[in-house]
Amino acid sequence: MLKPPVLLIHGMWSAPATFDRLRPAIEAAGHATHAPVLPFHDRPASVPPPAELGTLSITAYVDFLVAEAGKLGTPPVILGHSMGGLLAQLVAARVPHAGLVLLSPAAAANSQAPSLDPARALKSVYLKWGWWEKPTLPDAEGARWGFFAGVPDADAQVAALVWDSGRVFGEMALPFLFGNVTRVDYARLTAPALVVVGLEDRATPPGIARATARNLKGEVDYHELPGVPHWLFHDPVLGDVSLLLTAWLKRLT
């Protein structure tokens, strides 16, 4: 039996390279992978961002990903990391899908879990007036503390960050001020789901993953990883995540 493809959705300030070390395990399990790059995320931070990126809404990302899912020809497993975890839910509410994998998911408007840690990690964004309508990029200090704490190649990961939309950041961080466009229709998310989060996640704290898992309507396989930060793609954490994912995929099919 043909196994469903896996649609991989990267996070904010990130690119498909996020999944370079995870894709081989998925493909070895017999699943084709497709990792599209979100609009304007295909250029390094050293290149000035287009002004229109700053006002791009998360709905534009979702529309783009719905079109990408339609190219796969069969309902995929939709996997997302960080903002990609939120996008995965919003896309899954609109397209047929075989399952949902949420790694360190960002909060929907209706799966909030207040914490001061993200504000500390991203203060360099918040403190620039007009950030909600400009391209944004966190500073290295905040990224190391919030995203890549304890990650061996943290400097390389920081250097790989790209510009992203200030409006999207606002829609996620302050949904009530931006029309609650990140609200997920959880009644439509009835497929099996895998949710994984590190207990030391300072960017999308574990409370978000817990709230998300409670809201999902299908069977949920939920895991909290002690001592693990937001970034899940370094050794030895990657091995644990790969094992959880491939075991779940095997049960799914």
Coordinates of C-alpha atoms in Angstrom, one line a residue:
M1 CA 0.0 0.0 0.0
L2 CA 1.3 3.4 -0.9
K3 CA 2.2 5.4 2.1
P4 CA 1.0 9.1 2.4
P5 CA 3.5 11.8 1.6
V6 CA 4.6 14.1 4.4
L7 CA 4.2 17.9 3.9
L8 CA 6.9 19.6 6.0
I9 CA 6.2 23.2 7.1
H10 CA 9.0 25.2 8.5
G11 CA 8.7 27.9 11.2
M12 CA 9.0 31.6 11.5
W13 CA 12.4 33.1 10.5
S14 CA 13.3 29.7 9.1
A15 CA 13.5 27.8 5.9
P16 CA 13.0 24.1 4.6
A17 CA 16.6 23.4 5.7
T18 CA 15.1 23.0 9.2
F19 CA 14.2 19.4 8.1
D20 CA 17.4 18.4 6.4
R21 CA 18.4 16.0 9.1
L22 CA 14.8 14.7 9.8
R23 CA 13.8 13.9 6.2
P24 CA 16.0 10.9 5.7
A25 CA 14.3 9.0 8.5
I26 CA 10.9 9.9 7.1
E27 CA 11.9 8.8 3.6
A28 CA 13.5 5.6 4.9
A29 CA 10.1 4.8 6.4
G30 CA 8.6 4.8 2.9
H31 CA 7.1 8.3 2.8
A32 CA 7.9 10.9 0.2
T33 CA 8.5 14.3 1.6
H34 CA 7.7 17.8 0.3
A35 CA 9.1 20.9 2.0
P36 CA 8.0 24.1 0.3
V37 CA 9.6 27.4 1.2
L38 CA 7.1 30.0 2.5
P39 CA 6.8 33.3 0.5
F40 CA 10.0 35.5 0.7
H41 CA 11.8 32.9 2.9
D42 CA 14.2 31.9 0.1
R43 CA 16.8 34.6 0.7
P44 CA 19.4 35.1 3.5
A45 CA 19.1 37.7 6.1
S46 CA 22.1 39.5 4.6
V47 CA 19.8 40.5 1.7
P48 CA 17.4 43.4 2.4
P49 CA 13.9 42.1 2.7
P50 CA 11.1 43.2 0.4
A51 CA 8.8 45.8 2.2
E52 CA 5.7 43.9 1.3
L53 CA 6.8 41.0 3.5
G54 CA 6.1 43.1 6.6
T55 CA 2.4 43.3 6.0
L56 CA 1.9 39.8 4.7
S57 CA -0.8 37.9 6.7
I58 CA -0.6 34.4 7.9
T59 CA -3.6 33.7 5.7
A60 CA -1.3 34.2 2.7
Y61 CA 1.0 31.5 4.1
V62 CA -2.0 29.2 4.6
D63 CA -3.3 29.8 1.1
F64 CA 0.1 29.0 -0.3
L65 CA 0.4 25.8 1.7
V66 CA -3.1 24.6 0.8
A67 CA -2.1 24.9 -2.9
E68 CA 1.1 23.0 -2.2
A69 CA -0.8 20.2 -0.4
G70 CA -3.1 20.0 -3.5
K71 CA 0.0 19.2 -5.7
L72 CA 0.7 16.0 -3.8
G73 CA -2.2 14.0 -5.3
T74 CA -3.2 12.2 -2.1
P75 CA -4.0 13.4 1.5
P76 CA -0.6 14.0 3.2
V77 CA 0.6 13.8 6.7
I78 CA 1.1 17.5 7.6
L79 CA 4.1 18.1 9.8
G80 CA 5.1 21.5 11.1
H81 CA 7.7 23.0 13.5
S82 CA 7.1 26.1 15.6
M83 CA 5.0 28.5 13.5
G84 CA 4.9 25.6 11.0
G85 CA 3.0 23.7 13.7
L86 CA 0.3 26.4 13.8
L87 CA 0.2 26.5 10.0
A88 CA -0.1 22.8 9.8
Q89 CA -3.3 23.0 11.9
L90 CA -4.7 25.8 9.8
V91 CA -4.0 23.9 6.6
A92 CA -5.3 20.7 8.0
A93 CA -8.6 22.4 8.7
R94 CA -9.0 23.1 5.0
V95 CA -7.6 20.0 3.2
P96 CA -8.0 16.2 3.5
H97 CA -5.1 14.8 5.4
A98 CA -3.9 11.5 6.8
G99 CA -2.5 12.8 10.0
L100 CA -0.9 15.8 11.8
V101 CA 2.5 16.1 13.4
L102 CA 3.2 19.2 15.6
L103 CA 6.7 19.8 16.8
S104 CA 7.1 22.6 19.3
P105 CA 3.9 24.2 17.9
A106 CA 3.2 27.9 18.1
A107 CA -0.1 28.9 19.6
A108 CA -3.4 29.4 17.8
A109 CA -5.7 32.2 19.0
N110 CA -7.6 29.4 20.8
S111 CA -4.6 27.5 22.2
Q112 CA -2.8 30.3 24.1
A113 CA -0.7 29.6 27.2
P114 CA 0.8 32.9 28.6
S115 CA 4.5 32.9 29.3
L116 CA 7.1 35.7 29.6
D117 CA 9.9 33.6 28.0
P118 CA 8.9 34.4 24.3
A119 CA 8.8 38.1 25.1
R120 CA 12.4 37.9 26.5
A121 CA 13.6 35.9 23.5
L122 CA 12.0 38.4 21.1
K123 CA 12.4 41.7 22.8
S124 CA 14.6 43.0 20.0
V125 CA 11.5 42.6 17.7
Y126 CA 9.0 44.1 20.1
L127 CA 11.1 47.1 20.9
K128 CA 11.3 48.4 17.3
W129 CA 8.3 50.7 16.7
G130 CA 6.1 49.6 13.9
W131 CA 7.3 46.0 13.9
W132 CA 3.8 44.8 13.1
E133 CA 4.0 46.2 9.6
K134 CA 7.7 45.7 8.8
P135 CA 9.9 42.6 8.1
T136 CA 11.3 41.3 11.3
L137 CA 14.4 39.4 12.4
P138 CA 15.3 38.5 16.0
D139 CA 18.8 39.4 17.3
A140 CA 21.4 36.8 17.9
E141 CA 21.3 37.0 21.6
G142 CA 17.5 36.5 21.8
A143 CA 17.6 33.7 19.3
R144 CA 20.3 31.8 21.1
W145 CA 18.5 32.1 24.4
G146 CA 15.0 31.5 23.1
F147 CA 15.3 29.1 20.2
F148 CA 18.7 27.4 20.4
A149 CA 19.6 27.1 24.1
G150 CA 22.0 24.2 24.6
V151 CA 22.2 23.5 20.9
P152 CA 25.8 22.6 19.9
D153 CA 25.7 24.5 16.6
A154 CA 23.6 27.4 17.8
D155 CA 25.7 30.0 16.1
A156 CA 25.2 28.3 12.7
Q157 CA 21.5 28.1 13.3
V158 CA 21.3 31.8 14.2
A159 CA 23.1 32.7 11.0
A160 CA 20.6 30.7 9.0
L161 CA 17.6 32.7 10.2
V162 CA 15.7 34.8 7.6
W163 CA 13.4 37.8 7.5
D164 CA 9.7 37.2 8.3
S165 CA 6.5 39.2 8.4
G166 CA 5.8 41.6 11.3
R167 CA 2.1 41.2 10.7
V168 CA 2.3 37.4 11.0
F169 CA 4.3 37.8 14.2
G170 CA 1.5 40.1 15.6
E171 CA -1.2 37.8 14.5
M172 CA 0.4 35.0 16.5
A173 CA 1.6 36.9 19.5
L174 CA -1.4 39.2 19.9
P175 CA -4.2 37.5 18.1
F176 CA -7.0 39.6 19.7
L177 CA -5.5 42.7 18.1
F178 CA -5.3 41.2 14.6
G179 CA -8.7 39.7 14.1
N180 CA -8.0 36.3 15.6
V181 CA -7.0 35.0 12.2
T182 CA -4.9 32.3 13.8
R183 CA -8.0 30.7 15.3
V184 CA -8.1 27.0 14.4
D185 CA -11.4 25.1 13.7
Y186 CA -10.5 22.1 15.9
A187 CA -13.8 20.4 15.1
R188 CA -12.2 19.7 11.7
L189 CA -9.0 18.1 13.1
T190 CA -10.1 14.6 13.7
A191 CA -7.2 12.7 12.2
P192 CA -4.5 11.1 14.4
A193 CA -1.9 13.5 15.6
L194 CA 1.6 13.4 17.1
V195 CA 2.6 16.3 19.4
V196 CA 6.2 16.7 20.6
V197 CA 7.6 19.6 22.7
G198 CA 10.7 20.1 24.8
L199 CA 10.2 21.0 28.4
E200 CA 12.9 23.7 28.2
D201 CA 11.2 25.4 25.1
R202 CA 11.4 29.2 25.6
A203 CA 9.9 30.2 22.3
T204 CA 6.7 28.1 22.2
P205 CA 6.5 26.9 25.8
P206 CA 5.0 23.5 26.7
G207 CA 1.7 25.0 27.8
I208 CA 0.9 25.7 24.2
A209 CA 1.5 22.1 23.1
R210 CA -0.7 20.9 26.0
A211 CA -3.5 23.3 25.1
T212 CA -3.2 22.2 21.5
A213 CA -3.3 18.5 22.3
R214 CA -6.4 19.0 24.4
N215 CA -8.1 20.8 21.5
L216 CA -7.4 18.2 18.9
K217 CA -10.4 15.9 18.2
G218 CA -8.6 12.8 16.9
E219 CA -6.3 10.4 18.7
V220 CA -3.3 12.2 20.1
D221 CA 0.1 10.8 20.8
Y222 CA 1.7 13.4 23.1
H223 CA 5.3 13.7 24.3
E224 CA 7.2 16.1 26.5
L225 CA 11.0 15.8 26.3
P226 CA 12.9 16.7 29.5
G227 CA 15.8 19.1 29.2
V228 CA 15.0 19.8 25.5
P229 CA 14.7 23.3 24.0
H230 CA 12.7 24.7 21.1
W231 CA 15.1 23.4 18.4
L232 CA 14.6 19.6 18.0
F233 CA 17.0 18.9 15.2
H234 CA 20.3 18.4 17.0
D235 CA 21.9 15.3 18.5
P236 CA 20.9 13.5 20.6
V237 CA 17.4 15.0 20.5
L238 CA 17.0 14.4 16.8
G239 CA 17.3 10.7 17.4
D240 CA 14.5 10.7 19.9
V241 CA 12.3 12.7 17.7
S242 CA 13.0 10.5 14.7
L243 CA 12.1 7.4 16.7
L244 CA 8.9 8.9 17.9
L245 CA 7.9 10.0 14.5
T246 CA 8.7 6.9 12.6
A247 CA 7.0 4.7 15.2
W248 CA 3.9 6.9 14.9
L249 CA 4.0 6.8 11.1
K250 CA 4.2 3.0 11.2
R251 CA 1.1 2.8 13.4
L252 CA -0.7 5.3 11.2
T253 CA -0.2 3.2 8.0

